[in-house]
Coordinates of C-alpha atoms in Angstrom, one line a residue:
Chain A
M235 CA -15.5 -70.4 -36.8
S236 CA -13.9 -71.9 -39.4
N237 CA -16.5 -72.4 -42.1
T238 CA -17.9 -68.8 -40.7
T239 CA -17.9 -66.4 -43.8
A240 CA -17.3 -62.9 -43.4
T241 CA -21.2 -61.7 -44.0
D242 CA -22.2 -64.6 -41.4
L243 CA -20.0 -62.6 -39.0
A244 CA -21.9 -59.4 -40.0
A245 CA -25.0 -60.4 -39.7
L246 CA -24.8 -61.0 -36.1
T247 CA -26.1 -59.0 -32.6
I248 CA -24.4 -57.3 -30.5
G249 CA -25.7 -59.8 -27.9
E250 CA -24.5 -63.1 -29.6
A251 CA -20.9 -62.1 -30.7
S252 CA -20.4 -60.8 -27.8
A253 CA -21.9 -63.8 -26.5
L254 CA -18.8 -65.8 -28.7
I255 CA -16.4 -63.4 -27.0
D256 CA -17.0 -65.2 -24.1
R257 CA -16.7 -68.4 -24.5
G258 CA -13.9 -68.0 -26.4
E259 CA -15.3 -69.2 -29.8
L260 CA -14.4 -65.2 -31.7
R261 CA -12.0 -63.0 -31.2
P262 CA -12.8 -59.6 -31.3
S263 CA -10.0 -58.6 -34.2
E264 CA -11.8 -61.7 -35.7
L265 CA -14.9 -59.6 -35.6
L266 CA -12.8 -56.7 -36.8
E267 CA -11.8 -58.0 -40.0
A268 CA -15.1 -59.9 -40.9
H269 CA -16.5 -55.9 -40.8
L270 CA -13.9 -54.1 -42.9
A271 CA -14.5 -57.2 -45.8
R272 CA -18.2 -56.4 -45.4
I273 CA -17.8 -52.5 -45.9
A274 CA -14.3 -53.3 -48.8
E275 CA -18.0 -55.8 -50.0
V276 CA -21.5 -53.4 -49.7
E277 CA -19.1 -49.5 -49.4
P278 CA -19.4 -49.6 -52.5
V279 CA -23.0 -49.1 -53.6
V280 CA -24.1 -48.3 -50.3
H281 CA -22.3 -45.2 -48.9
A282 CA -22.6 -45.2 -45.6
F283 CA -19.1 -44.4 -44.2
V284 CA -17.2 -40.6 -44.8
E285 CA -14.0 -42.0 -43.7
V286 CA -12.4 -45.8 -42.0
Y287 CA -10.3 -45.8 -39.3
T288 CA -7.9 -49.3 -40.4
E289 CA -5.8 -48.8 -38.6
E290 CA -6.5 -47.4 -35.8
A291 CA -9.3 -50.2 -35.6
R292 CA -6.8 -52.8 -35.6
A293 CA -5.4 -51.8 -32.7
E294 CA -8.1 -51.4 -31.0
A295 CA -9.2 -54.2 -31.6
S296 CA -5.7 -56.4 -30.6
A297 CA -6.6 -54.4 -27.0
A298 CA -9.0 -56.5 -27.0
D299 CA -8.1 -59.5 -27.9
V300 CA -5.6 -59.7 -25.2
R301 CA -8.5 -58.6 -22.8
A302 CA -10.5 -61.6 -24.0
Q303 CA -7.7 -63.9 -23.7
R304 CA -6.8 -63.2 -20.3
G305 CA -10.7 -63.3 -19.1
E306 CA -11.0 -59.0 -18.5
R307 CA -13.7 -57.6 -20.7
L308 CA -15.3 -54.6 -20.0
G309 CA -18.5 -55.5 -21.0
P310 CA -21.4 -56.7 -23.9
L311 CA -20.1 -53.8 -25.6
D312 CA -15.7 -54.7 -25.3
G313 CA -14.2 -55.8 -28.4
M314 CA -18.6 -54.2 -31.0
P315 CA -17.2 -52.8 -34.6
V316 CA -19.4 -49.7 -34.0
S317 CA -19.1 -45.9 -35.7
A318 CA -20.7 -42.8 -35.3
K319 CA -22.3 -39.6 -37.6
D320 CA -20.2 -37.1 -38.7
L321 CA -21.1 -34.1 -36.3
L322 CA -19.1 -36.2 -33.3
D323 CA -16.2 -35.1 -33.0
A324 CA -13.1 -38.2 -32.9
A325 CA -9.5 -37.8 -31.8
G326 CA -7.1 -36.6 -35.0
H327 CA -10.6 -36.5 -36.9
P328 CA -12.3 -32.9 -38.7
T329 CA -15.7 -32.9 -38.1
R330 CA -17.2 -32.1 -41.8
A331 CA -20.6 -31.9 -40.6
G332 CA -21.4 -33.7 -44.4
S333 CA -21.0 -30.1 -45.2
L334 CA -18.1 -28.2 -47.8
A335 CA -18.0 -25.6 -45.6
T336 CA -16.8 -26.7 -43.1
S337 CA -13.3 -27.8 -41.3
E338 CA -11.4 -29.8 -42.5
R339 CA -9.4 -28.9 -39.4
P340 CA -8.6 -32.4 -37.4
K341 CA -10.4 -32.2 -33.7
P342 CA -8.0 -32.5 -31.1
A343 CA -10.4 -34.9 -28.3
D344 CA -13.0 -37.4 -29.0
S345 CA -16.7 -36.2 -28.3
E346 CA -18.0 -37.6 -24.8
V347 CA -20.1 -40.2 -26.3
I348 CA -16.6 -41.4 -28.7
R349 CA -14.5 -41.2 -24.9
R350 CA -17.9 -44.0 -23.4
L351 CA -18.0 -45.4 -26.7
R352 CA -13.8 -46.3 -26.5
A353 CA -14.5 -46.6 -22.7
A354 CA -16.4 -49.9 -22.6
G355 CA -13.2 -51.8 -25.0
A356 CA -15.6 -50.7 -28.5
T357 CA -14.2 -50.7 -31.1
F358 CA -13.9 -47.3 -32.7
L359 CA -14.4 -48.1 -37.0
G360 CA -14.9 -44.5 -38.0
K361 CA -18.0 -41.9 -39.3
V362 CA -20.8 -42.3 -41.5
H363 CA -22.7 -39.6 -43.0
T364 CA -25.7 -37.2 -41.7
H365 CA -27.2 -35.1 -43.6
E366 CA -25.1 -31.8 -44.9
L367 CA -25.2 -30.0 -41.0
A368 CA -28.0 -32.5 -39.9
Y369 CA -30.4 -30.3 -41.4
G370 CA -32.5 -33.0 -43.4
N371 CA -33.7 -36.3 -44.1
E372 CA -32.2 -38.0 -47.1
T373 CA -28.1 -37.9 -46.6
P374 CA -26.3 -37.8 -49.1
P375 CA -24.4 -40.4 -51.2
A376 CA -25.7 -42.7 -48.7
R377 CA -28.7 -45.4 -49.7
N378 CA -31.0 -47.3 -48.6
P379 CA -30.0 -51.0 -48.3
W380 CA -33.6 -52.6 -49.1
D381 CA -33.6 -50.1 -52.3
L382 CA -29.7 -48.4 -53.5
R383 CA -32.7 -46.1 -55.8
R384 CA -34.5 -44.5 -52.4
V385 CA -32.7 -42.7 -49.5
P386 CA -31.6 -44.0 -46.1
G387 CA -33.6 -41.6 -44.4
G388 CA -31.5 -39.2 -41.8
S389 CA -30.7 -37.3 -40.7
S390 CA -28.0 -39.6 -39.5
G391 CA -28.9 -41.9 -42.5
G392 CA -24.9 -43.0 -42.8
S393 CA -25.7 -44.8 -39.2
G394 CA -28.8 -47.0 -40.4
A395 CA -27.8 -48.1 -44.2
S396 CA -24.7 -49.0 -42.2
V397 CA -26.0 -51.1 -39.5
A398 CA -29.1 -51.7 -42.1
S399 CA -26.1 -52.9 -44.4
G400 CA -23.9 -55.0 -42.1
T401 CA -20.6 -52.6 -42.0
S402 CA -21.4 -51.6 -38.3
L403 CA -22.7 -53.8 -35.3
A404 CA -24.1 -50.0 -34.2
S405 CA -23.8 -46.5 -35.2
I406 CA -24.3 -43.8 -33.0
G407 CA -26.7 -41.3 -34.7
T408 CA -28.6 -37.9 -33.2
D409 CA -31.7 -36.1 -32.8
T410 CA -33.1 -33.1 -33.1
G411 CA -36.8 -34.3 -34.4
G412 CA -37.0 -37.8 -35.8
S413 CA -33.0 -38.0 -37.7
I414 CA -32.2 -41.6 -35.6
R415 CA -35.3 -43.3 -35.3
I416 CA -36.2 -41.2 -39.4
P417 CA -33.4 -43.4 -40.7
A418 CA -33.1 -46.8 -38.3
A419 CA -37.6 -47.1 -39.7
L420 CA -36.6 -46.7 -43.0
D421 CA -33.8 -49.2 -43.1
G422 CA -35.6 -51.5 -41.2
V423 CA -33.1 -51.2 -37.4
V424 CA -34.1 -50.0 -34.0
G425 CA -33.0 -46.4 -32.8
L426 CA -33.1 -45.5 -29.5
K427 CA -33.1 -41.1 -28.9
P428 CA -32.7 -40.7 -25.2
T429 CA -34.3 -37.9 -23.0
Y430 CA -33.3 -35.4 -23.9
G431 CA -30.0 -33.9 -21.2
R432 CA -29.0 -38.2 -20.8
V433 CA -25.7 -38.0 -23.2
S434 CA -23.4 -36.2 -23.4
K435 CA -23.5 -33.6 -26.1
E436 CA -19.5 -32.7 -25.7
G437 CA -17.5 -32.6 -28.4
L438 CA -21.1 -33.0 -30.9
Q439 CA -21.5 -29.7 -33.5
P440 CA -25.3 -28.8 -32.7
L441 CA -28.1 -28.5 -35.0
S442 CA -30.2 -26.8 -32.1
W443 CA -29.3 -26.9 -29.0
S444 CA -32.9 -26.8 -27.3
L445 CA -33.6 -29.8 -29.1
D446 CA -30.4 -32.1 -30.2
T447 CA -30.9 -36.2 -28.7
A448 CA -27.4 -37.9 -29.4
G449 CA -28.5 -42.3 -28.7
P450 CA -27.5 -45.4 -31.0
L451 CA -28.9 -47.6 -34.4
A452 CA -28.6 -51.6 -33.9
R453 CA -30.1 -54.5 -34.9
R454 CA -32.3 -54.6 -31.8
V455 CA -33.2 -53.5 -28.9
Q456 CA -30.9 -55.5 -26.1
D457 CA -28.4 -54.0 -28.9
A458 CA -29.1 -50.4 -28.4
A459 CA -30.2 -50.8 -24.9
I460 CA -26.4 -51.5 -24.3
V461 CA -24.8 -48.9 -26.2
L462 CA -27.2 -46.4 -24.9
Q463 CA -26.1 -47.9 -21.0
A464 CA -22.4 -47.3 -22.0
I465 CA -22.8 -43.7 -23.4
A466 CA -25.4 -42.0 -20.5
G467 CA -24.8 -40.5 -17.7
F468 CA -24.3 -36.8 -16.5
D469 CA -21.3 -34.6 -18.3
P470 CA -20.1 -31.0 -16.3
L471 CA -18.7 -30.3 -19.8
D472 CA -22.3 -30.2 -21.3
P473 CA -24.2 -27.6 -19.8
F474 CA -27.5 -29.6 -21.2
S475 CA -26.4 -32.7 -19.2
H476 CA -28.8 -33.1 -16.6
D477 CA -27.4 -35.0 -13.3
V478 CA -29.5 -38.1 -13.2
P479 CA -29.3 -41.8 -12.1
V480 CA -28.5 -44.3 -15.2
D481 CA -30.5 -47.1 -14.9
D482 CA -29.5 -50.7 -15.9
F483 CA -31.9 -50.2 -19.5
S484 CA -31.7 -53.9 -19.7
E485 CA -33.1 -54.8 -16.1
E486 CA -36.4 -55.4 -17.2
L487 CA -35.5 -57.7 -20.6
A488 CA -36.2 -61.4 -20.1
A489 CA -36.5 -64.6 -21.9
E490 CA -40.3 -63.4 -22.3
I491 CA -41.2 -60.3 -20.9
D492 CA -44.8 -60.3 -19.7
L493 CA -46.6 -57.0 -21.3
A494 CA -50.1 -58.1 -19.6
G495 CA -51.4 -55.3 -18.1
V496 CA -49.0 -52.4 -19.4
R497 CA -50.8 -49.5 -20.4
I498 CA -49.9 -48.1 -23.2
G499 CA -51.4 -44.1 -24.8
I500 CA -52.4 -44.1 -28.6
P501 CA -52.5 -40.6 -29.5
E502 CA -54.7 -41.7 -32.9
S503 CA -56.5 -38.7 -33.7
F504 CA -52.6 -37.5 -33.9
Y505 CA -51.1 -39.9 -36.3
G506 CA -54.1 -41.0 -38.3
P507 CA -54.8 -39.0 -40.7
K508 CA -51.1 -38.7 -41.9
L509 CA -50.6 -42.3 -42.4
M510 CA -50.7 -44.2 -45.6
P511 CA -52.9 -46.7 -46.3
F512 CA -50.0 -49.3 -45.9
V513 CA -48.5 -47.9 -42.6
G514 CA -52.2 -48.4 -41.3
D515 CA -52.1 -51.2 -42.1
A516 CA -48.9 -52.3 -40.0
F517 CA -49.6 -50.6 -37.7
E518 CA -52.8 -52.3 -36.8
A519 CA -51.4 -55.5 -36.6
A520 CA -49.3 -54.0 -34.1
L521 CA -51.9 -53.3 -32.4
A522 CA -53.3 -56.2 -32.7
V523 CA -50.4 -58.2 -30.7
F524 CA -50.1 -55.7 -28.4
I525 CA -53.8 -56.5 -27.3
E526 CA -53.2 -59.6 -27.7
A527 CA -50.3 -59.8 -24.8
G528 CA -52.1 -58.2 -22.0
A529 CA -51.6 -55.1 -22.6
V530 CA -54.5 -52.1 -21.7
L531 CA -54.9 -49.5 -25.5
V532 CA -56.6 -46.1 -23.8
P533 CA -57.2 -43.4 -26.0
V534 CA -55.1 -40.4 -25.8
E535 CA -56.0 -36.6 -26.7
M536 CA -53.9 -34.6 -27.3
P537 CA -54.3 -31.7 -30.1
E538 CA -51.1 -29.4 -29.1
L539 CA -49.1 -32.0 -31.0
D540 CA -50.7 -30.6 -34.8
R541 CA -48.4 -27.6 -33.6
C542 CA -44.7 -29.6 -33.6
Q543 CA -44.4 -28.7 -36.4
D544 CA -44.1 -25.0 -36.5
V545 CA -43.0 -25.3 -32.8
M546 CA -39.7 -27.9 -34.7
N547 CA -39.1 -25.9 -37.8
V548 CA -38.7 -22.2 -35.1
L549 CA -36.3 -23.4 -32.9
A550 CA -34.3 -25.3 -35.6
S551 CA -34.2 -22.7 -38.0
V552 CA -33.2 -19.7 -35.3
E553 CA -30.8 -22.0 -33.6
S554 CA -28.9 -23.3 -36.5
A555 CA -28.6 -19.9 -37.7
S556 CA -27.8 -18.5 -34.3
F557 CA -24.7 -21.7 -34.0
N558 CA -23.3 -20.9 -38.0
Q559 CA -23.5 -17.4 -37.9
V560 CA -20.0 -16.7 -39.3
Q561 CA -20.5 -20.2 -41.3
N562 CA -23.0 -18.3 -43.0
A563 CA -21.5 -14.8 -43.9
E564 CA -18.1 -16.5 -45.1
R565 CA -19.3 -19.8 -47.2
G566 CA -23.0 -19.6 -47.5
H567 CA -22.6 -20.5 -51.1
L568 CA -21.3 -23.5 -50.4
Y569 CA -23.8 -25.0 -48.9
A570 CA -26.8 -27.4 -51.1
P571 CA -30.2 -25.0 -51.6
E572 CA -32.1 -26.8 -49.0
V573 CA -29.5 -25.7 -46.8
R574 CA -29.4 -22.2 -47.5
A575 CA -33.3 -21.9 -47.5
A576 CA -33.5 -23.6 -44.1
M577 CA -30.7 -21.3 -42.8
A578 CA -32.8 -17.7 -44.7
A579 CA -35.0 -18.9 -43.0
G580 CA -33.5 -18.9 -39.9
Q581 CA -33.0 -15.7 -40.5
A582 CA -36.1 -14.8 -41.7
T583 CA -38.0 -15.3 -38.4
S584 CA -38.0 -12.4 -35.2
A585 CA -37.3 -12.7 -32.0
I586 CA -40.9 -12.4 -30.3
T587 CA -41.9 -15.1 -32.8
Y588 CA -38.8 -17.2 -31.3
V589 CA -40.3 -16.6 -28.4
N590 CA -43.6 -17.5 -29.4
A591 CA -42.4 -20.8 -30.1
Q592 CA -40.2 -21.6 -26.5
R593 CA -43.2 -20.7 -24.8
G594 CA -45.9 -22.9 -27.6
R595 CA -43.3 -26.1 -26.2
G596 CA -44.0 -24.7 -23.3
V597 CA -48.7 -26.0 -24.3
V598 CA -47.1 -29.4 -25.5
R599 CA -44.7 -30.4 -22.8
R600 CA -47.6 -29.4 -20.5
A601 CA -50.2 -31.5 -22.3
M602 CA -47.3 -34.0 -22.5
H603 CA -46.9 -34.7 -19.5
A604 CA -50.2 -35.2 -18.4
A605 CA -51.5 -37.2 -21.1
F606 CA -48.6 -40.0 -19.0
E607 CA -51.6 -40.0 -16.6
G608 CA -52.1 -43.5 -15.8
I609 CA -50.6 -45.0 -18.5
D610 CA -47.3 -46.4 -19.3
T611 CA -46.0 -45.5 -22.7
M612 CA -47.4 -44.2 -26.1
L613 CA -47.0 -45.8 -28.8
L614 CA -47.6 -44.4 -32.9
P615 CA -46.0 -45.4 -36.1
T616 CA -42.5 -43.6 -36.2
I617 CA -43.4 -42.3 -40.5
A618 CA -46.5 -41.9 -42.9
T619 CA -44.9 -43.7 -45.3
Q620 CA -41.7 -45.6 -46.4
A621 CA -38.7 -44.3 -47.4
P622 CA -39.0 -42.5 -50.9
F623 CA -36.6 -42.4 -54.1
V624 CA -33.6 -39.8 -54.4
D625 CA -34.4 -36.8 -56.1
G626 CA -38.2 -37.7 -56.0
G627 CA -38.8 -34.6 -55.0
G628 CA -42.3 -34.1 -52.9
V629 CA -43.9 -37.5 -50.1
E630 CA -48.0 -37.3 -50.8
L631 CA -49.2 -38.0 -47.4
G632 CA -53.4 -37.4 -47.6
D633 CA -54.3 -34.7 -49.5
Q634 CA -50.8 -32.6 -48.8
E635 CA -48.2 -32.7 -51.1
L636 CA -44.7 -31.9 -48.7
D637 CA -40.6 -32.0 -49.1
V638 CA -38.6 -34.2 -47.6
L639 CA -38.3 -32.8 -44.2
N640 CA -41.3 -31.8 -43.2
A641 CA -43.3 -35.5 -44.7
L642 CA -40.8 -37.6 -42.8
N643 CA -40.5 -35.5 -39.0
V644 CA -44.3 -35.2 -38.4
L645 CA -44.7 -38.4 -36.3
T646 CA -41.3 -37.6 -34.4
I647 CA -41.2 -34.2 -34.1
P648 CA -42.9 -34.2 -30.5
A649 CA -40.5 -35.9 -28.7
N650 CA -38.2 -34.0 -29.8
I651 CA -40.2 -30.9 -28.2
T652 CA -41.6 -31.9 -25.2
G653 CA -37.1 -34.1 -24.2
I654 CA -39.8 -36.9 -23.9
P655 CA -37.4 -40.4 -25.3
A656 CA -38.0 -42.7 -28.1
I657 CA -37.6 -46.4 -29.4
T658 CA -38.6 -47.4 -33.1
V659 CA -38.5 -51.0 -34.1
P660 CA -39.2 -52.8 -37.4
C661 CA -43.6 -53.6 -37.5
G662 CA -43.7 -54.5 -41.0
F663 CA -43.1 -54.7 -44.7
S664 CA -44.1 -51.7 -47.5
P665 CA -45.9 -53.7 -50.6
D666 CA -42.4 -52.5 -51.5
A667 CA -40.9 -54.4 -49.2
M668 CA -40.2 -51.8 -48.0
P669 CA -39.1 -52.0 -43.5
I670 CA -41.9 -49.7 -41.4
G671 CA -41.4 -48.3 -38.1
L672 CA -43.7 -48.2 -34.4
Q673 CA -42.1 -45.7 -31.8
L674 CA -42.6 -46.1 -28.2
W675 CA -42.8 -42.8 -26.1
G676 CA -41.9 -43.0 -22.1
R677 CA -41.7 -40.7 -19.4
P678 CA -38.6 -38.7 -19.2
F679 CA -35.8 -40.5 -17.8
D680 CA -38.2 -44.0 -18.2
E681 CA -36.1 -45.3 -21.0
R682 CA -35.4 -48.3 -19.3
R683 CA -39.7 -49.4 -19.5
I684 CA -39.8 -48.8 -23.2
V685 CA -36.9 -50.1 -24.1
S686 CA -38.7 -53.6 -22.5
V687 CA -42.0 -52.7 -23.8
A688 CA -40.9 -52.5 -27.3
A689 CA -37.8 -55.9 -26.6
A690 CA -41.5 -57.7 -25.9
Y691 CA -43.3 -56.6 -29.3
E692 CA -39.7 -57.5 -30.8
Q693 CA -39.3 -61.8 -29.5
R694 CA -43.4 -61.8 -30.4
T695 CA -43.5 -60.9 -34.1
P696 CA -40.8 -61.5 -36.6
W697 CA -39.7 -58.4 -38.3
H698 CA -36.4 -57.7 -37.4
T699 CA -34.9 -60.9 -38.6
R700 CA -35.5 -59.8 -41.8
V701 CA -31.5 -58.9 -44.1
A702 CA -31.4 -55.4 -46.1
P703 CA -30.9 -57.3 -49.2
I704 CA -28.9 -54.6 -50.9
R705 CA -30.2 -54.5 -54.3
Chain B
V285 CA -25.0 -12.4 -54.4
E286 CA -25.5 -13.2 -50.8
A287 CA -24.7 -16.9 -49.9
I288 CA -27.9 -16.9 -48.2
E289 CA -31.1 -15.1 -49.4
I290 CA -33.8 -14.7 -47.8
T291 CA -37.0 -15.0 -50.6
P292 CA -40.7 -13.8 -50.8
E293 CA -41.2 -17.1 -50.5
I294 CA -39.2 -17.7 -47.2
Q295 CA -40.3 -14.7 -45.6
D296 CA -43.8 -14.8 -46.7
A297 CA -43.3 -18.7 -45.0
A298 CA -41.7 -17.3 -41.8
D299 CA -44.5 -15.7 -41.6
G300 CA -46.8 -17.5 -41.6
L301 CA -45.0 -19.6 -39.2
A302 CA -45.7 -16.7 -36.7
A303 CA -48.5 -15.8 -37.3
R304 CA -50.2 -19.4 -36.3
L305 CA -47.6 -19.1 -33.4
A306 CA -48.7 -15.9 -32.1
V307 CA -51.5 -17.2 -32.1
F308 CA -51.7 -20.3 -30.5
V309 CA -49.9 -19.4 -27.4
S310 CA -51.7 -16.5 -27.0
E311 CA -55.3 -18.7 -27.4
H312 CA -52.7 -21.5 -24.2
D313 CA -52.1 -18.5 -22.9
A314 CA -48.7 -19.9 -22.3
L315 CA -45.6 -18.8 -20.3
P316 CA -42.1 -18.0 -21.5
F317 CA -39.7 -20.4 -21.1
R318 CA -38.4 -21.5 -17.3
F319 CA -35.1 -19.9 -16.1
D320 CA -33.4 -21.3 -12.8
P321 CA -31.8 -19.4 -11.5
R322 CA -29.8 -22.6 -9.4
E323 CA -28.9 -23.7 -12.7
G324 CA -25.2 -23.0 -14.2
A325 CA -23.2 -24.2 -17.2
A326 CA -19.6 -25.3 -15.6
R327 CA -17.7 -23.4 -18.3

């Protein structure tokens, strides 16, 4: 690797880097140093990281060097530099959740997700920015590596910006209404929201207990599957965890994945009226790829999905106002205005309305389960528009002007309301050269299928190979 | 000044949301969420 630059190494995928280590052509500590050099180069403008744990990471990479040298690697994640959103506890460091109102006290133990990453041999680089309390889609101070004047999305915006700018091979985000998929799509990478209860939430600060899910952002579908493999599985310490078998998420990934006869539901009446024209064009081109590969597109009607945003806004605001009740009273003046407004909305909502939101959620879940009869997956755009400018005000969608939060999550929320798994992959670029994503929805706990179909699309298109210019 | 202030605009938005959800669950004769006595937290 003597002629390879730090930037080249930081642009690898997990699959590529792991293969180089297996062949003895790269040491985990070299890979880490390349990432630290890349962080020094781009972080002054990208601002993805809250803190880089340089010395801890060097110790972990040295241990990975020894395992690699002895032929005792723990798996494909061993020695891979990864980061996590600052909602997840890391031992010896505070979890600030992007807020001045949270405690500065270091956490005594790792969250279960970070514990499992380390157990798989990952080199834990540090924590990346979240929108304050995960309640937003802008994630200051992080910027979008494709256009530094624009937001990276959120709330896992630091994760998206880091993976897209080559400072983490993968990053753990959380998704309550789209917060893994939104930054992944806006930053041109892959984001995988697992089924609710698939990944432990022990040591994860909640936004909304009944909606939150942790999962990976990465540069390739296979990389996301590798990370999910490491973090998935029952955790008796998480009361929301499901005790179901963990599939081999990469099992159906092959040299050429066959899509012939795969039945894909298309909920066009839900997403169609909401799209900016350039997103519609990119999505139509993606549909043509699936048709060409032999997939069968099946129209799906679910008018119930149009109430998802109302259900989400009640569940998230009320559950968040409950979890943060003491902090709101004592330190709420430290929140950004939009977070204060969200907490106020939760306080202004009646108990009857919260119960009605849960009842409405049941209606949507039944409609979703019925819609999946006879189809393998559903396909739709991830976001109806491109990344907005920082401090750019509202976002125009169709004949409406919406705030950034509600404009970006309109197509992602149904997967949270129903708890199903979802993945986003790059599917094109806007006239402003900003990434566009498409998402696949799956049956509960059938992440393997959406990983396979997403990887099949990736194999047939070039979008994932483009690298953010950081300009 | 309260840190978290319910302004008239926020209350109006909450009331509008409540009204829409009330109609939605009524139209679908929606049941309450399921309670399963076999489920229990480990801690």
